[in-house]
Short mmCIF file of C-alpha atoms in Angstrom, two decimals:
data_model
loop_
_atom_site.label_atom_id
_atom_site.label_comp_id
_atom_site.label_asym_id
_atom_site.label_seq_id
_atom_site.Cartn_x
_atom_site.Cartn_y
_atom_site.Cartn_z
CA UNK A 1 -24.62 12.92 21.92
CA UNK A 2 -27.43 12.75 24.49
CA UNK A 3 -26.39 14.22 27.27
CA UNK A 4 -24.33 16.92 26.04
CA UNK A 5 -25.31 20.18 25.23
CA UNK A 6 -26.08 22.30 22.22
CA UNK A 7 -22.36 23.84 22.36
CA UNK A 8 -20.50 20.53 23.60
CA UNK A 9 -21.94 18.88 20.43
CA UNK A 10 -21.50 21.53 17.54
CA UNK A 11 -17.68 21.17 19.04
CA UNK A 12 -17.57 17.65 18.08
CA UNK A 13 -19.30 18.21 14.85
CA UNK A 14 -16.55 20.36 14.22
CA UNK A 15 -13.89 17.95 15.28
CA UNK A 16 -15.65 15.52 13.10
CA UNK A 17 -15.49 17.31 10.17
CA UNK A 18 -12.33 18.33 10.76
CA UNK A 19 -11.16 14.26 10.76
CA UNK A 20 -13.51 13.82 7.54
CA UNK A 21 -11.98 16.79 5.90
CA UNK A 22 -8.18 14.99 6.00
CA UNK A 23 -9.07 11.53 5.33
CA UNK A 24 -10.97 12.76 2.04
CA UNK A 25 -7.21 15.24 1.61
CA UNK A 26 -5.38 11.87 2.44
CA UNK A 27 -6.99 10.27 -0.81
CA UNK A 28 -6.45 13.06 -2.48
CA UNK A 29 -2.96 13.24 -1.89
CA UNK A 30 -2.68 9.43 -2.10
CA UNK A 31 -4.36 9.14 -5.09
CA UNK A 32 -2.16 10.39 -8.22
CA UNK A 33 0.56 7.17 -7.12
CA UNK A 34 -1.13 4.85 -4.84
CA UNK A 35 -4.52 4.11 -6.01
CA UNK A 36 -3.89 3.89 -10.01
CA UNK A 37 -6.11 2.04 -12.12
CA UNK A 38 -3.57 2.02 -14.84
CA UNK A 39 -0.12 2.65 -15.78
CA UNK A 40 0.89 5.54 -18.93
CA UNK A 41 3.43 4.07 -21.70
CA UNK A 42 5.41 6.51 -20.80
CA UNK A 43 5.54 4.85 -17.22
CA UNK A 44 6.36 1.86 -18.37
CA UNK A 45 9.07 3.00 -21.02
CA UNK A 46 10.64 4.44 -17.97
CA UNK A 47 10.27 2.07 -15.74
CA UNK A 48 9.46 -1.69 -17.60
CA UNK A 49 7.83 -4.06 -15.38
CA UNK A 50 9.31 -7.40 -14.84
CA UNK A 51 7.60 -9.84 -17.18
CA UNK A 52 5.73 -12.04 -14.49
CA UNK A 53 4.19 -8.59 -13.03
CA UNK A 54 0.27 -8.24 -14.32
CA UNK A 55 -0.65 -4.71 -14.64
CA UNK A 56 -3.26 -2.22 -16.68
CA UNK A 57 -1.64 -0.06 -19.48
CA UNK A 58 -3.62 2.70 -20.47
CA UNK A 59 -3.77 5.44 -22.99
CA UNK A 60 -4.62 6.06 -26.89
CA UNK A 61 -4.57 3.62 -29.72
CA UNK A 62 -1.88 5.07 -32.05
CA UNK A 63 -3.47 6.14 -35.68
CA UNK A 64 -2.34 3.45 -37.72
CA UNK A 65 -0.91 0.80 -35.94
CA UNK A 66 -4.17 -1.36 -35.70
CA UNK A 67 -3.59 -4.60 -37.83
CA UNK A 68 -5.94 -7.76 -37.47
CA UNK A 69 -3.69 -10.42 -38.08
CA UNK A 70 -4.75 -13.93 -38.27
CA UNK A 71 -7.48 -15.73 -36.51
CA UNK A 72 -8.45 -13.55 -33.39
CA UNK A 73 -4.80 -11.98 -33.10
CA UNK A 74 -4.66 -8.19 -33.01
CA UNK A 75 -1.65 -5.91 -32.86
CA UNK A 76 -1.73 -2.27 -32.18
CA UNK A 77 0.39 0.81 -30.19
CA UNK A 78 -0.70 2.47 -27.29
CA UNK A 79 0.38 5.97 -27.00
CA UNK A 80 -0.01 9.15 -24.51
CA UNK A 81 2.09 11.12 -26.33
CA UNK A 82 4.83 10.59 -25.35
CA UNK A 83 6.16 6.73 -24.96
CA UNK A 84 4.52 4.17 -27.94
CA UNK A 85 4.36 0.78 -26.57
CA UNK A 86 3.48 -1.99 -28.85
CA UNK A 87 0.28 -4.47 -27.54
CA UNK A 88 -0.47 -7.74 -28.57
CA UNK A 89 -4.01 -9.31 -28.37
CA UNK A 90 -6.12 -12.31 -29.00
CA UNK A 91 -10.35 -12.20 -28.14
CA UNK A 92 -13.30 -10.24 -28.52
CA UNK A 93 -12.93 -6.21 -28.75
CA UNK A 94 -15.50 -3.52 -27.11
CA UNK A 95 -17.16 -1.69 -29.44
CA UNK A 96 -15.83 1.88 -28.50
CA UNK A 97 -12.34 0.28 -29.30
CA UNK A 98 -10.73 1.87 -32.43
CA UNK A 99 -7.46 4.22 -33.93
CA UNK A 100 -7.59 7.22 -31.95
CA UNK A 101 -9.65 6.34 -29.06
CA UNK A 102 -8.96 5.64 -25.53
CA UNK A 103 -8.55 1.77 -23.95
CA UNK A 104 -7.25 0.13 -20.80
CA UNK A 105 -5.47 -3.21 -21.04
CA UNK A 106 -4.63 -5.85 -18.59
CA UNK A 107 -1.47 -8.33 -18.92
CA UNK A 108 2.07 -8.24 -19.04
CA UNK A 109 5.06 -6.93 -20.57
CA UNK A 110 7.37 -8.96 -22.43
CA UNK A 111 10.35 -8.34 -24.43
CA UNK A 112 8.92 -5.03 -25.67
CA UNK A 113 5.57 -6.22 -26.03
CA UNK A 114 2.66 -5.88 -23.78
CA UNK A 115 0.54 -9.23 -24.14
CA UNK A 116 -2.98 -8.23 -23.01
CA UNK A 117 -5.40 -10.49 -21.61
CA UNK A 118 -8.07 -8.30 -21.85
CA UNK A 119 -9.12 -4.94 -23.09
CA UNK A 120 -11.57 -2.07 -22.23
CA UNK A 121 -12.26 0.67 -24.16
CA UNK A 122 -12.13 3.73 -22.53
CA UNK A 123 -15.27 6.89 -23.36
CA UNK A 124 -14.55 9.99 -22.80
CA UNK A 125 -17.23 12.65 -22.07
CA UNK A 126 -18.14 13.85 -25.54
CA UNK A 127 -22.18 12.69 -26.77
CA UNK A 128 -23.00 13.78 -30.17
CA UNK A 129 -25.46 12.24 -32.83
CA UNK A 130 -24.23 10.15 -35.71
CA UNK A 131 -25.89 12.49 -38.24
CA UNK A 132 -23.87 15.69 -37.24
CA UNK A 133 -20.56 14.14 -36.96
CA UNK A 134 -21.46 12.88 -40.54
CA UNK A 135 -22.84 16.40 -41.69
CA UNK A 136 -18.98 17.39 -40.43
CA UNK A 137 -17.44 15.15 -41.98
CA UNK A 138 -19.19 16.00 -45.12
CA UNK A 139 -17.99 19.57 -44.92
CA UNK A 140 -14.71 18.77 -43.95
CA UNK A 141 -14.43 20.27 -40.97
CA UNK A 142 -14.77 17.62 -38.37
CA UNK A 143 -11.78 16.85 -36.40
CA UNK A 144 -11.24 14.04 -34.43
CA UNK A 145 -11.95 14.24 -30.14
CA UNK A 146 -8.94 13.65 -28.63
CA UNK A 147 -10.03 12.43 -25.54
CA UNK B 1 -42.09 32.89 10.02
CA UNK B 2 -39.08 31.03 10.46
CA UNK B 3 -38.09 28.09 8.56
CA UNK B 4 -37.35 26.12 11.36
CA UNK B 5 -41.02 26.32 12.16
CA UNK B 6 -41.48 23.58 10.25
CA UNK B 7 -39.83 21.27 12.76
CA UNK B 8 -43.04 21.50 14.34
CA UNK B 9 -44.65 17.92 13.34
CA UNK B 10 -47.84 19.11 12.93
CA UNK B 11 -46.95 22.52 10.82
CA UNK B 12 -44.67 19.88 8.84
CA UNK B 13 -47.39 18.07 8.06
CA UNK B 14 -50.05 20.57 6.90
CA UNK B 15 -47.05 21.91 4.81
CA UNK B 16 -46.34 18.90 3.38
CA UNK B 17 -50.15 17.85 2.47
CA UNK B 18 -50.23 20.52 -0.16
CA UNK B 19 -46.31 20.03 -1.53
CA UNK B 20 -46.26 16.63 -2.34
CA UNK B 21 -49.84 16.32 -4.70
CA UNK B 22 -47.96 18.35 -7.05
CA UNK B 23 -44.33 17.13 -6.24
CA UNK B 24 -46.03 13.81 -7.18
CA UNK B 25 -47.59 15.45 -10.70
CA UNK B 26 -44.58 17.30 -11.45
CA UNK B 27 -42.39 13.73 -11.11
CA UNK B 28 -45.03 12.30 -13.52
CA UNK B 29 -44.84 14.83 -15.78
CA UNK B 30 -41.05 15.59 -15.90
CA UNK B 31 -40.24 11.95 -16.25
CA UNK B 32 -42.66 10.43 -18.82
CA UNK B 33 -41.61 13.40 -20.81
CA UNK B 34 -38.32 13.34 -20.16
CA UNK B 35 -37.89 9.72 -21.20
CA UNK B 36 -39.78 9.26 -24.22
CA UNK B 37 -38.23 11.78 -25.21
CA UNK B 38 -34.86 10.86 -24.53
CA UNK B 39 -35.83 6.95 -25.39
CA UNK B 40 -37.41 7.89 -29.07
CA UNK B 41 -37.20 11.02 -30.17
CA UNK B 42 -33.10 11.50 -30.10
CA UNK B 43 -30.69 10.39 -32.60
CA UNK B 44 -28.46 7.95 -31.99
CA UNK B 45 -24.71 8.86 -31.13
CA UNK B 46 -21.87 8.91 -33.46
CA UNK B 47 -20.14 6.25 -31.37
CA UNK B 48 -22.04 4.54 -28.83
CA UNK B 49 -25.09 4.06 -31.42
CA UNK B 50 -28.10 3.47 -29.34
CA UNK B 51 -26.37 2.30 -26.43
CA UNK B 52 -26.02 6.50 -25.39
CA UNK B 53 -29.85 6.56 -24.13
CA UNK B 54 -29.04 4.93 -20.98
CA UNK B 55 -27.92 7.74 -19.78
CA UNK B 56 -31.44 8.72 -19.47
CA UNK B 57 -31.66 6.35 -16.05
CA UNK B 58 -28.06 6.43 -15.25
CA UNK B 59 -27.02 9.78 -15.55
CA UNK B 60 -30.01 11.00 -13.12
CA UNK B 61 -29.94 8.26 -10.75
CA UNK B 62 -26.44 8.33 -10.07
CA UNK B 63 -26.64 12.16 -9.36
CA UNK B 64 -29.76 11.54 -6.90
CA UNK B 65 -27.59 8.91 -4.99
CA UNK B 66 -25.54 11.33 -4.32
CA UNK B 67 -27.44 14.05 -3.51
CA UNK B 68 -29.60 12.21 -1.66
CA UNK B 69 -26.70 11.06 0.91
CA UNK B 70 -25.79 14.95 1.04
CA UNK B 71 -29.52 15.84 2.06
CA UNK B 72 -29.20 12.97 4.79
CA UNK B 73 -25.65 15.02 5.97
CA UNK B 74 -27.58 17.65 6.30
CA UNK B 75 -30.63 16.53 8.31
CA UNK B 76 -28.62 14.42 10.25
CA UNK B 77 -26.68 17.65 11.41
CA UNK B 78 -30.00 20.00 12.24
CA UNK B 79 -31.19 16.69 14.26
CA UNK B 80 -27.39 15.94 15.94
CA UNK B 81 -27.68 20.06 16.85
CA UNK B 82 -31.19 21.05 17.11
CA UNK B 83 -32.60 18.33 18.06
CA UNK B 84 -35.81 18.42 15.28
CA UNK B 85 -37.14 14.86 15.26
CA UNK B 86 -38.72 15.74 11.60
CA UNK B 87 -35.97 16.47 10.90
CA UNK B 88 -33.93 12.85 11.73
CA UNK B 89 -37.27 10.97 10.67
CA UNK B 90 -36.40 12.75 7.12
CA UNK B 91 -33.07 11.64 6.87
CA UNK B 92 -34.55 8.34 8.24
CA UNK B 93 -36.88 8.41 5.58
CA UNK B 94 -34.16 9.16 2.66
CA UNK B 95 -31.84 6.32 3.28
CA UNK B 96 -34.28 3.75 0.89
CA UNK B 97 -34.94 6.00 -1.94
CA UNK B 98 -31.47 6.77 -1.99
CA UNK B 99 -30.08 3.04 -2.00
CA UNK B 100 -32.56 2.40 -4.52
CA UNK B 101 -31.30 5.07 -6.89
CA UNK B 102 -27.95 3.62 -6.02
CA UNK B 103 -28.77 0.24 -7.48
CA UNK B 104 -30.36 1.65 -10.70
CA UNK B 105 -26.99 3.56 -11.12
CA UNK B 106 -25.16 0.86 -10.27
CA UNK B 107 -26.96 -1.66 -12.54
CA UNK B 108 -27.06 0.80 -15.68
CA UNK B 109 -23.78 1.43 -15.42
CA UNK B 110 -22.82 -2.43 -15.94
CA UNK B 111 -25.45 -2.74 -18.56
CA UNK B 112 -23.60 -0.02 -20.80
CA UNK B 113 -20.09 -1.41 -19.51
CA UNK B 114 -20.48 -4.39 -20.98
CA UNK B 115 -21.20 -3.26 -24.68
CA UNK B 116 -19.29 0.02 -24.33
CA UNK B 117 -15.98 -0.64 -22.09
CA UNK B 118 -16.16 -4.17 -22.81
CA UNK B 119 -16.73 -5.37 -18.92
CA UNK B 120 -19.52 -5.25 -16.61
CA UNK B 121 -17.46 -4.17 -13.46
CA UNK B 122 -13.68 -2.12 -13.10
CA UNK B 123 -11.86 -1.61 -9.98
CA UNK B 124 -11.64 1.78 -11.22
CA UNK B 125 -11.73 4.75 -8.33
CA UNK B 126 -14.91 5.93 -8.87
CA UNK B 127 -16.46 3.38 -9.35
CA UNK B 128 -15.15 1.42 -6.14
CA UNK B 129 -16.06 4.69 -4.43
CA UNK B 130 -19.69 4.49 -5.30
CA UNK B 131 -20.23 0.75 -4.45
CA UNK B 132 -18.57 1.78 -0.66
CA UNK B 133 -21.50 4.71 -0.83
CA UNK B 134 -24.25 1.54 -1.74
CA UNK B 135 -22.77 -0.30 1.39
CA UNK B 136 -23.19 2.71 3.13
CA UNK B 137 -26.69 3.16 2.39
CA UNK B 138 -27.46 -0.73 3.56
CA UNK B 139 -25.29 -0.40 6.62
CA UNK B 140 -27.23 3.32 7.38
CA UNK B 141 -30.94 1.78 7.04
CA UNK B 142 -29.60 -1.49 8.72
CA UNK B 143 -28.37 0.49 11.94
CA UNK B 144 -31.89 2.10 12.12
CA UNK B 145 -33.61 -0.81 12.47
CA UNK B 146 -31.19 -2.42 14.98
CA UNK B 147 -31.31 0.08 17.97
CA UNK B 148 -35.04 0.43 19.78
CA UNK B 149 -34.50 3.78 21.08
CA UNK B 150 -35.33 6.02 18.49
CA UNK B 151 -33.15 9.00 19.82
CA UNK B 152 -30.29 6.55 20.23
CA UNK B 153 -30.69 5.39 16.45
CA UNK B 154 -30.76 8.89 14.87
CA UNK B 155 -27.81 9.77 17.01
CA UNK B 156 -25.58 6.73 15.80
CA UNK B 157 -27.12 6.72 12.18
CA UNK B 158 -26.16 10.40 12.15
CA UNK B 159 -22.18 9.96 12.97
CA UNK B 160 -22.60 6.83 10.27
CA UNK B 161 -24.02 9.41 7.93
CA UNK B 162 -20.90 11.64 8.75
CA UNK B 163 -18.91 9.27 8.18
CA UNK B 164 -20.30 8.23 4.61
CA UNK B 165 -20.38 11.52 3.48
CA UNK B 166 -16.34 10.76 2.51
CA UNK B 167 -17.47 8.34 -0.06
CA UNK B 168 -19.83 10.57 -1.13
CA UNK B 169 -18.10 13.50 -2.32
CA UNK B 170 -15.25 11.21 -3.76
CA UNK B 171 -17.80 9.19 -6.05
CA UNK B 172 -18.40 12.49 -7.25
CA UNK B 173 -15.07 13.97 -7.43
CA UNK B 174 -13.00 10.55 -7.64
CA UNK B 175 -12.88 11.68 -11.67
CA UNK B 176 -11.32 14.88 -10.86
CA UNK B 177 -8.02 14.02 -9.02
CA UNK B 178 -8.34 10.25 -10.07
CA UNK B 179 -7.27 10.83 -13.81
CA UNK B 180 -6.26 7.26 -14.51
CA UNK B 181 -9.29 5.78 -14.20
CA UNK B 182 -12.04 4.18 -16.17
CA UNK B 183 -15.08 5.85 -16.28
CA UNK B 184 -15.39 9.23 -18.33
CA UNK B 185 -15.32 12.72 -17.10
CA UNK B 186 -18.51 14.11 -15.19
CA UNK B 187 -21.35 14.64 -17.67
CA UNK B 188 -23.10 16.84 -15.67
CA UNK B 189 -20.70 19.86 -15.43
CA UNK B 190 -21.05 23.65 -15.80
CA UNK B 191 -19.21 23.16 -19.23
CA UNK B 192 -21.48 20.32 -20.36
CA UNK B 193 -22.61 22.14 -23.83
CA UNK B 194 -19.18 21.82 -24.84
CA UNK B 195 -19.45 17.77 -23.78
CA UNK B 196 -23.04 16.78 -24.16
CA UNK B 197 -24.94 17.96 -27.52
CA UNK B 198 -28.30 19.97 -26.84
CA UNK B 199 -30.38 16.79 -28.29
CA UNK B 200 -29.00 15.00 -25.70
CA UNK B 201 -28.79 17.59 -22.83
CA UNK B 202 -32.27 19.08 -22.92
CA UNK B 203 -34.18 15.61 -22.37
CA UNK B 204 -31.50 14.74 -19.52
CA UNK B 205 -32.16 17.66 -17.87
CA UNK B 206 -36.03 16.86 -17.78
CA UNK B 207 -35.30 13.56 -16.79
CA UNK B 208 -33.26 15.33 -14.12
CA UNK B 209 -35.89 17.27 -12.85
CA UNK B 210 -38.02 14.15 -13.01
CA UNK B 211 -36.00 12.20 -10.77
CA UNK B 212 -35.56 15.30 -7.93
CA UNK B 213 -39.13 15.89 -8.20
CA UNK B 214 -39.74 11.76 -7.27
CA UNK B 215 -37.41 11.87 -4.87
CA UNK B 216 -38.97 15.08 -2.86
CA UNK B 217 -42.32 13.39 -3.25
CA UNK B 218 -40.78 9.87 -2.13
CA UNK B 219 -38.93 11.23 0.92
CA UNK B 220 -42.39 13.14 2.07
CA UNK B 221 -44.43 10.80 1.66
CA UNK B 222 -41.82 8.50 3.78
CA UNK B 223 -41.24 11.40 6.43
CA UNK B 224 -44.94 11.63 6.98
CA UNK B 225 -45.63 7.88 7.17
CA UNK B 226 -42.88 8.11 10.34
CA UNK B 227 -44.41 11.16 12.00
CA UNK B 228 -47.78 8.94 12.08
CA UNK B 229 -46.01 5.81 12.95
CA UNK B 230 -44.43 7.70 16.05
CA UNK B 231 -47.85 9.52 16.82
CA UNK B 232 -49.56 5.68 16.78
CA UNK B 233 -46.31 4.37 18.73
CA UNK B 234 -47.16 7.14 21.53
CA UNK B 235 -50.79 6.64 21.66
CA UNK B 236 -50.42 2.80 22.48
CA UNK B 237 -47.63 3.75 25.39
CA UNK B 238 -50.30 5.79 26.65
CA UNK B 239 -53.13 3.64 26.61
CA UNK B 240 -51.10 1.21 28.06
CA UNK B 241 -50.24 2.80 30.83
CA UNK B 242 -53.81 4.19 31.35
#
């Protein structure tokens, strides 16, 4: 950059930018497939993993589907609308995790059922105080986010 | 007068003398009111319980981080076109605020992970995208101080800076194309009211202000300490050479 001049070096700034400009449209147009951080039921109703393949399955937890069986055991469905895969579970939950609300797992899928080795909850955008989603609730008129 | 008077070191500086006493009030002021408020005087939320009020730190420092690489773009292209030292020493001057709000977004973040998500740390896109931008910031202030010739330095640091920039705008919009990912949504968007409720927004967005004004006084004060430290630099060249 030294010893060129003012216009020699706004024309490489410009070719620069140019080279930024499609590496940040590469990872945008690599990102939908390539770079997932987890896999929809519906992606894996389609296409089921082989059971030795460890992968994230993301979406809802299905309303009514969450049973606590015994010991640390948990059963539950994940849906995204669409596909409803069942999920298997045995440890310590995050405390966002509930019926209705978003989670990530990690672990395999076998004979139907994905056996997770660990779960995340997933948060979605929404902040609101306790005391108006109870005033809501009170009323009648709250409805559940479905994020 | 022109703005790019102020390029002039020594108009820079008498500017800067009267900005940053009350950038340095205004930061004060903004963020002790900004975060007792947000820290006792909001109600908890209907599913994170207390837990939410870290977004106090985190929300503001990860937006700075960002920002603050965009200002370095900037004044890394007026230096790599004009030629303004000020204007290199700034960006110069940035690069440790920035990495510092970097590491309190970084650190925050796995604080509430851990209750909320259930994890400290996710491979997730954005994420991944905004620990690259930390290693940026290191491997920005670390090129500085490796090359002696100060023109030299701001030229490299300035392609590095490019270069970053990538990372920069996909830590912010990694949420937008990435869907599948971990972390939520942006919380600072021009829809927010719909996301964020007003007891929460309104002591953000003085926390926000808070954390620019800090910044602006941060990066002066740096800028100026680097306009003296190449004044003294020239003054012992030329009473060596007397």
């Amino acid at each position: 950059m030294k010893g060129l001049k003012k216009q020699r070096r706004i024309q490489v700034i410009v070719v620069a930018f140019a080279a930024l400009v499609a590496s940040f449209g590469m990872f945008y147009i690599a990102a939908p497939d390539a770079l997932q951080f987890f896999r929809s039921p519906s992606e894996v109703a389609e296409t089921p993993p082989p059971p030795d393949e460890v992968f994230r399955i993301g979406g809802l937890v299905a309303d009514g589907t969450l049973v606590r069986g015994q010991g640390e055991t948990i059963t539950f469905s994940v849906t995204d609308g669409g596909a409803i895969i069942p999920v298997s579970y045995t440890g310590v939950l995050p405390d966002l995790f509930g019926e209705g609300e978003g989670m990530v797992g990690t672990g395999r899928y076998i004979d139907g059922v994905f056996q997770a080795s660990e779960i995340l909850a997933r948060h979605d955008e929404t902040y609101m105080p306790s005391e108006v989603i109870d005033a809501l609730k009170a009323q009648g008129v709250y409805q559940e986010p479905n994020g | 007068m022109s703005f790019w008077e102020y390029a002039n070191p020594r108009r820079f500086m008498a500017f800067t003398d009267r900005v940053m006493g009350p950038a340095f009030v205004l930061a004060a002021v903004a963020l002790s009111v900004g975060l007792v408020w947000g820290f006792f005087f909001t109600p908890d939320d209907f599913r994170q319980g207390s837990t939410v009020k870290i977004i106090y730190l985190h929300v503001p420092s990860a937006f700075m981080a960002i920002n603050i690489w965009v200002m370095m773009l900037v004044t890394s292209l007026i230096w790599l076109i004009r030629r303004h030292h000020v204007s290199a020493l700034a960006a110069k001057a940035a690069a440790p605020v920035g990495v510092t709000m970097t590491l309190i977004a970084l650190m925050t973040g796995a604080i509430w992970g851990q209750p909320m998500w259930g994890t400290f740390w996710a491979w997730d896109p954005r994420l991944t995208s905004f620990l690259i931008l930390f290693l940026f910031y290191l491997g920005y202030m670390a090129l500085w101080s490796a090359i002696e010739d100060p023109d030299t330095a701001a030229d490299l640091t300035s392609v590095l800076c490019l270069v970053g920039s990538v990372f920069a705008f996909l830590s912010r919009y990694a949420v937008n194309f990435w869907n599948q990912g971990l972390h939520q949504g942006a919380s600072l968007s021009m829809d927010a009211e719909e996301n964020i409720s007003d007891v929460f927004w309104f002591p953000l967005l003085v926390c926000l202000a808070g954390f620019f004004f800090l910044f602006l006084a941060l990066v002066l004060l740096r800028t100026r300490t680097e306009i003296r430290k190449r004044r003294a630099h020239a003054i012992t060249l030329r009473e060596r050479a007397a």
